[in-house]
mmCIF file of C-alpha atoms in Angstrom:
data_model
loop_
_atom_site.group_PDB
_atom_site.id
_atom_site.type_symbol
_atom_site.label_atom_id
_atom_site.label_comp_id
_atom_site.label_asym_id
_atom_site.label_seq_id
_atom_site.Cartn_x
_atom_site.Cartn_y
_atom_site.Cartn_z
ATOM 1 C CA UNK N 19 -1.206 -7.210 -28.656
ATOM 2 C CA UNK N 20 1.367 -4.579 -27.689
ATOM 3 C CA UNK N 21 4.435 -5.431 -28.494
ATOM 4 C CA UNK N 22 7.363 -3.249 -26.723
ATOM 5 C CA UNK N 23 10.761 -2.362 -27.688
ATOM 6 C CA UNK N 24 13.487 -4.197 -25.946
ATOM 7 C CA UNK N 25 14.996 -1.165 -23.859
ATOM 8 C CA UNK N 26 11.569 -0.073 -22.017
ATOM 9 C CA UNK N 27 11.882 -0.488 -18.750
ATOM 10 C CA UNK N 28 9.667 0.422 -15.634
ATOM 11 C CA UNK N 29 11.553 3.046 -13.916
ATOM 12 C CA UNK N 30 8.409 4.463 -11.430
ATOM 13 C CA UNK N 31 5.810 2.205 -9.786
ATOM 14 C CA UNK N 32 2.583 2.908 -7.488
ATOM 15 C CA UNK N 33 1.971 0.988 -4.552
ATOM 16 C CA UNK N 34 -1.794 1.538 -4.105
ATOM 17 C CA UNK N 35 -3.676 0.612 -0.783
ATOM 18 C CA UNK N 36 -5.904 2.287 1.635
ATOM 19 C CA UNK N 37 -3.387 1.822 4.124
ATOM 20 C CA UNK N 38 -6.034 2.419 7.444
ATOM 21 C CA UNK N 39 -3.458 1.946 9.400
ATOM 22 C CA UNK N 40 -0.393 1.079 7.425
ATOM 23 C CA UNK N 41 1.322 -2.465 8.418
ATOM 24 C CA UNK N 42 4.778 -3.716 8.903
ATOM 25 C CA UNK N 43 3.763 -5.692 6.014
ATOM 26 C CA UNK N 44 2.741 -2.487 4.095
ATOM 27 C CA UNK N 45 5.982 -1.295 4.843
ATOM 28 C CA UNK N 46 8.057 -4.404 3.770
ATOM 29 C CA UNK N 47 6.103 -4.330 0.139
ATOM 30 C CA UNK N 48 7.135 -0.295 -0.069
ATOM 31 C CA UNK N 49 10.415 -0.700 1.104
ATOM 32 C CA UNK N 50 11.474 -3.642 -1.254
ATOM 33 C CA UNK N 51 9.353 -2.261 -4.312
ATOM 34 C CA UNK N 52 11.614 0.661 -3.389
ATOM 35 C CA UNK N 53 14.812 -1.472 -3.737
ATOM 36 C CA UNK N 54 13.821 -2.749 -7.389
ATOM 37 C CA UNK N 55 12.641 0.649 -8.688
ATOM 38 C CA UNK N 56 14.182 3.683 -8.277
ATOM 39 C CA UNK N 57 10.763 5.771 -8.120
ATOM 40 C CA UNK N 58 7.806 4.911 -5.856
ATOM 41 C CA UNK N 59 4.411 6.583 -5.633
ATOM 42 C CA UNK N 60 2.604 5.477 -2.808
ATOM 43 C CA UNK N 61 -1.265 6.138 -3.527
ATOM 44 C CA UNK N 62 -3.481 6.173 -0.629
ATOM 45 C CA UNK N 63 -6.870 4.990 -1.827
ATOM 46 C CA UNK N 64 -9.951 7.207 -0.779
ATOM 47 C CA UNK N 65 -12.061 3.972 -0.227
ATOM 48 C CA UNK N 66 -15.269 5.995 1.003
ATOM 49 C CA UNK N 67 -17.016 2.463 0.872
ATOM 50 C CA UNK N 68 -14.399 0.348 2.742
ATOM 51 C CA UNK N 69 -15.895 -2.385 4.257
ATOM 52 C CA UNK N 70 -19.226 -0.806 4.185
ATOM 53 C CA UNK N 71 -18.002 1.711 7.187
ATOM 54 C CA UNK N 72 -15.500 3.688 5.266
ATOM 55 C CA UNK N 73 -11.504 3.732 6.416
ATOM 56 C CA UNK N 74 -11.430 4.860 10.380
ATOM 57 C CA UNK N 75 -8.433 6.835 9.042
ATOM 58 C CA UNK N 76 -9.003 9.881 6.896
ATOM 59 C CA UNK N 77 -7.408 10.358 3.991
ATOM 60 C CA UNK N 78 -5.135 13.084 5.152
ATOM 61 C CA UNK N 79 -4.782 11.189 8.528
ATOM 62 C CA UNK N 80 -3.461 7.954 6.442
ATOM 63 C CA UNK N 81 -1.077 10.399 4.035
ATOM 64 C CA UNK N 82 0.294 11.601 7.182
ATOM 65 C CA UNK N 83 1.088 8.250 8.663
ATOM 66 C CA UNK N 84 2.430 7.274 6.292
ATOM 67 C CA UNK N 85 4.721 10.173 5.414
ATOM 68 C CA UNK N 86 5.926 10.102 9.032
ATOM 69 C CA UNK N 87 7.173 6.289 8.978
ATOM 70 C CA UNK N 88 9.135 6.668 5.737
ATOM 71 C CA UNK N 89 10.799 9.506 7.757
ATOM 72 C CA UNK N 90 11.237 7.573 10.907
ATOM 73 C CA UNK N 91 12.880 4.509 8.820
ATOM 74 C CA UNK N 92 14.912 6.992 6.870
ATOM 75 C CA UNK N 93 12.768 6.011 3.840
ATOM 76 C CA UNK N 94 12.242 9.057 2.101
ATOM 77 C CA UNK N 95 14.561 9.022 -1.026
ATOM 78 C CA UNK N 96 12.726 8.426 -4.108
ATOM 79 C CA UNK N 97 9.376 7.852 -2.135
ATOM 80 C CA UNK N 98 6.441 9.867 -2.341
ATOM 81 C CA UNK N 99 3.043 9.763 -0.696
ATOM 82 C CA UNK N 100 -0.051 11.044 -2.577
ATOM 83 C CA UNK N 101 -3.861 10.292 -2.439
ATOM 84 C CA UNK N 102 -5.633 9.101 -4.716
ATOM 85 C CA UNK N 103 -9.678 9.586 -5.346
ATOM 86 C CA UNK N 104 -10.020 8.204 -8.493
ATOM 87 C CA UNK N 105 -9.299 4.852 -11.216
ATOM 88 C CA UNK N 106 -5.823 3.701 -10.038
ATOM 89 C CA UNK N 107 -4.866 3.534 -13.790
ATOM 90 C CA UNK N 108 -5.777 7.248 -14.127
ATOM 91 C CA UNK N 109 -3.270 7.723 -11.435
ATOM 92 C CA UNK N 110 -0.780 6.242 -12.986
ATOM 93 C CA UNK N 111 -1.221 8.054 -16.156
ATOM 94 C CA UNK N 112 -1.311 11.055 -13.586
ATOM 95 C CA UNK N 113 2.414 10.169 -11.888
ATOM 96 C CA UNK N 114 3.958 8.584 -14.937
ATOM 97 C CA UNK N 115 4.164 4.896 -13.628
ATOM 98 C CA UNK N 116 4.785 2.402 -15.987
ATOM 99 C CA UNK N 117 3.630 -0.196 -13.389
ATOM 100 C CA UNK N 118 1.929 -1.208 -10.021
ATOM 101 C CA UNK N 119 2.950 -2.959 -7.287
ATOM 102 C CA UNK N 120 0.855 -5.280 -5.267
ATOM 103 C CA UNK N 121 1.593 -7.190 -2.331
ATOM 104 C CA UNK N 122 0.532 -11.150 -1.469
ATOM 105 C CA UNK N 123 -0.305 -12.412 1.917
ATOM 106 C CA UNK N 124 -1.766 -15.767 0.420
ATOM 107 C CA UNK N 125 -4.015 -17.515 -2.335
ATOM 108 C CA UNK N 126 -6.973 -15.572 -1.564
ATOM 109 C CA UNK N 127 -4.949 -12.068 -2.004
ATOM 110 C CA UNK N 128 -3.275 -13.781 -5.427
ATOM 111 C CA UNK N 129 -7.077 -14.895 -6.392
ATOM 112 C CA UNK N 130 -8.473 -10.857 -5.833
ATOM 113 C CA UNK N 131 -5.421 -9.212 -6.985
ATOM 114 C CA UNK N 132 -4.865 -10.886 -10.287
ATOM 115 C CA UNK N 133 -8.734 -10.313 -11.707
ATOM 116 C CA UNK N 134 -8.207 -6.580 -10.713
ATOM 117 C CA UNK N 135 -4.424 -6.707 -12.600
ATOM 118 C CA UNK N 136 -6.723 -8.582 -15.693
ATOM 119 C CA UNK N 137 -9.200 -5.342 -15.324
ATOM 120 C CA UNK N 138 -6.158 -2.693 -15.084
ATOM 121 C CA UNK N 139 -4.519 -4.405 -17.783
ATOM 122 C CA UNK N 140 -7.871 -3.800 -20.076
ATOM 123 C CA UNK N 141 -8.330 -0.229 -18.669
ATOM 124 C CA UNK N 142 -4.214 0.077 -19.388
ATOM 125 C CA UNK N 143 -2.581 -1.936 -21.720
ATOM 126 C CA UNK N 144 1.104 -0.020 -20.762
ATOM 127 C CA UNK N 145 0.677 -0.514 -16.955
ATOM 128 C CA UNK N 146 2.314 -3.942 -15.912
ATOM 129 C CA UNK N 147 1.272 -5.726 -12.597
ATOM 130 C CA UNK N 148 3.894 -6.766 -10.004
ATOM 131 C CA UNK N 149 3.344 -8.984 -7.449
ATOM 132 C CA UNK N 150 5.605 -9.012 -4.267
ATOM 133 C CA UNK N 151 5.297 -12.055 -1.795
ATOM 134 C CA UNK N 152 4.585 -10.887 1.729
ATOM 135 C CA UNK N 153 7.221 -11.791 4.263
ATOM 136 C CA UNK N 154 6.511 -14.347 6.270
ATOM 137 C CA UNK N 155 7.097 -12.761 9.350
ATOM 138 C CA UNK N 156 4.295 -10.385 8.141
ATOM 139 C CA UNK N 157 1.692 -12.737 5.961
ATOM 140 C CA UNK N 158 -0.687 -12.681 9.131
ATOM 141 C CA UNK N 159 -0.975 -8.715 9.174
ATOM 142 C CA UNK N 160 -4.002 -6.842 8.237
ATOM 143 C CA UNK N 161 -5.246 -3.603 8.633
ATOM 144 C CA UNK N 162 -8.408 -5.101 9.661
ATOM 145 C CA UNK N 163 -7.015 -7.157 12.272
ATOM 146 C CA UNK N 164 -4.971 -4.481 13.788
ATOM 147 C CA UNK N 165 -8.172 -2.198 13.852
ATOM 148 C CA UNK N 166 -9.506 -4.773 15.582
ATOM 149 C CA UNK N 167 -7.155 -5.788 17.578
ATOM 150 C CA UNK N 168 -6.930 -2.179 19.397
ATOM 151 C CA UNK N 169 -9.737 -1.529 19.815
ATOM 152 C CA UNK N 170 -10.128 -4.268 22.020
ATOM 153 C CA UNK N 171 -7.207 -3.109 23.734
ATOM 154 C CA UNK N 172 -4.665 -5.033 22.815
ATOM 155 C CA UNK N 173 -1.241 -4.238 21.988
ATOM 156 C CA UNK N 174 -0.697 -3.694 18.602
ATOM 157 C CA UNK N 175 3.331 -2.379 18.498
ATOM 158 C CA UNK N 176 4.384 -5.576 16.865
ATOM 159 C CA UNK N 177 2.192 -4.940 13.606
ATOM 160 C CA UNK N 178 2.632 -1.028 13.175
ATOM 161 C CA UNK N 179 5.495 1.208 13.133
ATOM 162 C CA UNK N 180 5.564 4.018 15.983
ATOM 163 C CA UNK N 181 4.138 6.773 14.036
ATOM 164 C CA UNK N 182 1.030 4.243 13.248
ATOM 165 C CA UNK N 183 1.319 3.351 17.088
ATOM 166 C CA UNK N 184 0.668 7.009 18.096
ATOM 167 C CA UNK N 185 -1.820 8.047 15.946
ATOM 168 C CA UNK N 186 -3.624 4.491 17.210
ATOM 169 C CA UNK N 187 -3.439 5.218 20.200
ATOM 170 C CA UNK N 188 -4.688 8.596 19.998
ATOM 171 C CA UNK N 189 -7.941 7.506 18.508
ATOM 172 C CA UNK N 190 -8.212 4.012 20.481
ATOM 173 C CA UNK N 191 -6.195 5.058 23.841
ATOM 174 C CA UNK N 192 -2.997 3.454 24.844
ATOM 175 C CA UNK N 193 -2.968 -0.154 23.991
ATOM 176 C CA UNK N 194 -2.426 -2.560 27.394
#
């Protein structure tokens, strides 16, 4: 049992995700995780193996998008982008978080992402878990669904912010 003094406090969190393409809802998470700590590490999982296909984004591709919507929203201040390749808990030995951020769209997210906080909580016993409920407005956004959705044609502006929008449409084409 670790038992902590009274005074620690989390001052610098990671917001892991793959992030192929970043969300509004991916966004939301940042932006309030922002709001409740004054440092935030967004790390940009490799995921070679997502999905079986690996991300449609590279990894430089998805740092980039990223980098340019904080800028666009103005976001920048005590955010930073980085990718990660490795354990997440490494990582945040690596930054100097004291904690990781996850967002929740619904039960099934809450069912995944609490056995992998139980399994970064054994591989880190100083690394707390914090869950952030999804917006509403944003609880039925996915990277997946996007992806999907654009490639079909379909437009996607509503889900992504404009730097995700043009870097969409330069893979997919212009959305209808």
């Amino acid at each position: 049992m670790i038992v902590r003094d009274k005074t620690d406090t989390v001052d610098h969190v990671v917001v892991p995700g793959t992030f192929d393409p970043l969300t509004y809802g991916h966004l939301d998470v940042i932006l309030r995780a922002r709001r409740l700590f004054p440092q935030v590490t967004i790390a940009v999982a490799a995921s070679f193996g997502k999905n079986g296909t690996g991300p449609t984004f590279s990894l430089d591709e998805r740092v980039q998008m990223i980098e340019e919507t904080l800028a666009e929203v103005g976001a920048t201040d005590g955010i930073e982008v980085r990718p990660c390749t490795g354990l997440l808990m490494n990582f945040c030995r690596e930054v100097g978080a004291g904690s990781v951020v996850k967002g929740l769209r619904s039960m099934t997210d809450f069912e995944y992402e609490l056995q992998q906080a139980g399994v970064n909580a054994h591989l880190a016993k100083d690394v707390e878990t914090v869950f952030i409920v999804s917006n509403v407005a944003y609880s039925y956004v996915s990277s997946s669904v996007v992806r999907e959705l654009v490639s079909l044609g379909a437009n996607v502006s509503t889900f992504v912010p404009q730097a995700v929008l043009r870097h969409l449409e330069a893979r997919f084409g212009a959305a209808q």
